[in-house]
Each structure stands twice: as C-alpha cells, then as structure tokens.
Amino acid sequence: RIGRGVRLGRDLTIELWARGDNVLEIGDGTLIMDRVRLILRSGRISLGRRCNLRDGWSAPRSSSTASTA
C-alpha cells in the first residue's frame, strides 16, 4: 500500500525476496529521498504518515517485521 502524496526520489531501490511473504506500507505524505534502499526478505516494512527517509544512508531491511509509526 502506498498512501496519498508520497514522494519518491531518484535511484530508489526496492529489493523483494520472491519466495517470501512481503508487505510494504508507506503512509500518506511520506518522503523517500534519492538513493534509498528498501530490502524485504519475507517480512514487513511499515512507514507511518509523514516519515522522511534520507538519501544515501537509509537502508531499512526486513527479514521479520520492521515498523516506524
């Protein structure tokens, strides 16, 4: 699920483990800047409303459950 008003930067990488159960939720008004990597390996990443992931050094990974609200 991707919320309303989400802004995605350039060179965004979303890596999914194809044989797993993956959930990516991005809340309304979230900003994901340039060169961010989101890595899902049979897990869940949930970003609440109006979160900011900064460029170059954000790499949320999930092999179970990671959440920010």
PDB file of C-alpha atoms in Angstrom:
ATOM      1  CA  ARG A   1       0.000   0.000   0.000  1.00  0.00           C
ATOM      2  CA  ILE A   2       1.290   3.437  -0.949  1.00  0.00           C
ATOM      3  CA  GLY A   3      -0.522   6.389   0.633  1.00  0.00           C
ATOM      4  CA  ARG A   4      -1.560   9.706  -0.844  1.00  0.00           C
ATOM      5  CA  GLY A   5       1.033  12.364  -1.529  1.00  0.00           C
ATOM      6  CA  VAL A   6       4.042  10.014  -1.234  1.00  0.00           C
ATOM      7  CA  ARG A   7       7.148  11.443  -2.930  1.00  0.00           C
ATOM      8  CA  LEU A   8       9.845   9.100  -4.252  1.00  0.00           C
ATOM      9  CA  GLY A   9      13.378  10.209  -5.064  1.00  0.00           C
ATOM     10  CA  ARG A  10      15.659   9.077  -7.863  1.00  0.00           C
ATOM     11  CA  ASP A  11      17.659   5.835  -7.766  1.00  0.00           C
ATOM     12  CA  LEU A  12      15.248   4.279  -5.237  1.00  0.00           C
ATOM     13  CA  THR A  13      15.831   0.516  -4.854  1.00  0.00           C
ATOM     14  CA  ILE A  14      13.141  -1.846  -3.591  1.00  0.00           C
ATOM     15  CA  GLU A  15      14.536  -5.368  -3.220  1.00  0.00           C
ATOM     16  CA  LEU A  16      11.997  -8.167  -2.700  1.00  0.00           C
ATOM     17  CA  TRP A  17      12.726 -11.786  -1.868  1.00  0.00           C
ATOM     18  CA  ALA A  18      10.482 -13.501  -4.412  1.00  0.00           C
ATOM     19  CA  ARG A  19       9.813 -16.653  -2.379  1.00  0.00           C
ATOM     20  CA  GLY A  20       8.683 -14.834   0.733  1.00  0.00           C
ATOM     21  CA  ASP A  21       5.653 -13.022   2.122  1.00  0.00           C
ATOM     22  CA  ASN A  22       6.459  -9.329   1.765  1.00  0.00           C
ATOM     23  CA  VAL A  23       4.443  -6.283   2.847  1.00  0.00           C
ATOM     24  CA  LEU A  24       5.467  -2.682   2.168  1.00  0.00           C
ATOM     25  CA  GLU A  25       3.246   0.069   3.584  1.00  0.00           C
ATOM     26  CA  ILE A  26       4.087   3.718   3.012  1.00  0.00           C
ATOM     27  CA  GLY A  27       1.922   6.260   4.846  1.00  0.00           C
ATOM     28  CA  ASP A  28       0.387   9.430   3.445  1.00  0.00           C
ATOM     29  CA  GLY A  29       2.773  12.333   2.864  1.00  0.00           C
ATOM     30  CA  THR A  30       5.947  10.262   3.278  1.00  0.00           C
ATOM     31  CA  LEU A  31       9.120  11.464   1.545  1.00  0.00           C
ATOM     32  CA  ILE A  32      11.669   8.894   0.367  1.00  0.00           C
ATOM     33  CA  MET A  33      14.705  10.764  -0.939  1.00  0.00           C
ATOM     34  CA  ASP A  34      17.338   9.784  -3.551  1.00  0.00           C
ATOM     35  CA  ARG A  35      19.400   6.563  -3.347  1.00  0.00           C
ATOM     36  CA  VAL A  36      17.340   4.907  -0.573  1.00  0.00           C
ATOM     37  CA  ARG A  37      17.195   1.080  -0.496  1.00  0.00           C
ATOM     38  CA  LEU A  38      14.211  -0.830   0.906  1.00  0.00           C
ATOM     39  CA  ILE A  39      15.011  -4.528   1.342  1.00  0.00           C
ATOM     40  CA  LEU A  40      12.255  -7.064   2.045  1.00  0.00           C
ATOM     41  CA  ARG A  41      13.203 -10.680   2.694  1.00  0.00           C
ATOM     42  CA  SER A  42       9.944 -12.291   3.760  1.00  0.00           C
ATOM     43  CA  GLY A  43       8.955  -9.517   6.126  1.00  0.00           C
ATOM     44  CA  ARG A  44       7.185  -6.220   6.552  1.00  0.00           C
ATOM     45  CA  ILE A  45       8.238  -2.566   6.432  1.00  0.00           C
ATOM     46  CA  SER A  46       5.591  -0.086   7.594  1.00  0.00           C
ATOM     47  CA  LEU A  47       6.295   3.642   7.405  1.00  0.00           C
ATOM     48  CA  GLY A  48       3.809   5.905   9.181  1.00  0.00           C
ATOM     49  CA  ARG A  49       2.409   9.175   7.894  1.00  0.00           C
ATOM     50  CA  ARG A  50       4.843  11.966   7.022  1.00  0.00           C
ATOM     51  CA  CYS A  51       8.024   9.899   7.525  1.00  0.00           C
ATOM     52  CA  ASN A  52      11.264  11.016   5.853  1.00  0.00           C
ATOM     53  CA  LEU A  53      13.919   8.574   4.648  1.00  0.00           C
ATOM     54  CA  ARG A  54      17.091  10.449   3.744  1.00  0.00           C
ATOM     55  CA  ASP A  55      19.295   9.896   0.722  1.00  0.00           C
ATOM     56  CA  GLY A  56      22.357   7.722   0.596  1.00  0.00           C
ATOM     57  CA  TRP A  57      22.266   6.150   4.049  1.00  0.00           C
ATOM     58  CA  SER A  58      18.756   4.787   4.667  1.00  0.00           C
ATOM     59  CA  ALA A  59      18.501   1.055   4.057  1.00  0.00           C
ATOM     60  CA  PRO A  60      15.567  -0.385   6.021  1.00  0.00           C
ATOM     61  CA  ARG A  61      15.744  -4.168   5.901  1.00  0.00           C
ATOM     62  CA  SER A  62      13.181  -6.693   6.902  1.00  0.00           C
ATOM     63  CA  SER A  63      13.589 -10.402   7.476  1.00  0.00           C
ATOM     64  CA  SER A  64      10.769 -10.377  10.001  1.00  0.00           C
ATOM     65  CA  THR A  65       8.987  -7.116  10.942  1.00  0.00           C
ATOM     66  CA  ALA A  66      10.319  -3.541  10.976  1.00  0.00           C
ATOM     67  CA  SER A  67       7.948  -0.695  11.763  1.00  0.00           C
ATOM     68  CA  THR A  68       8.011   3.072  12.270  1.00  0.00           C
ATOM     69  CA  ALA A  69       4.830   4.856  13.142  1.00  0.00           C
TER      70      ALA A  69
END
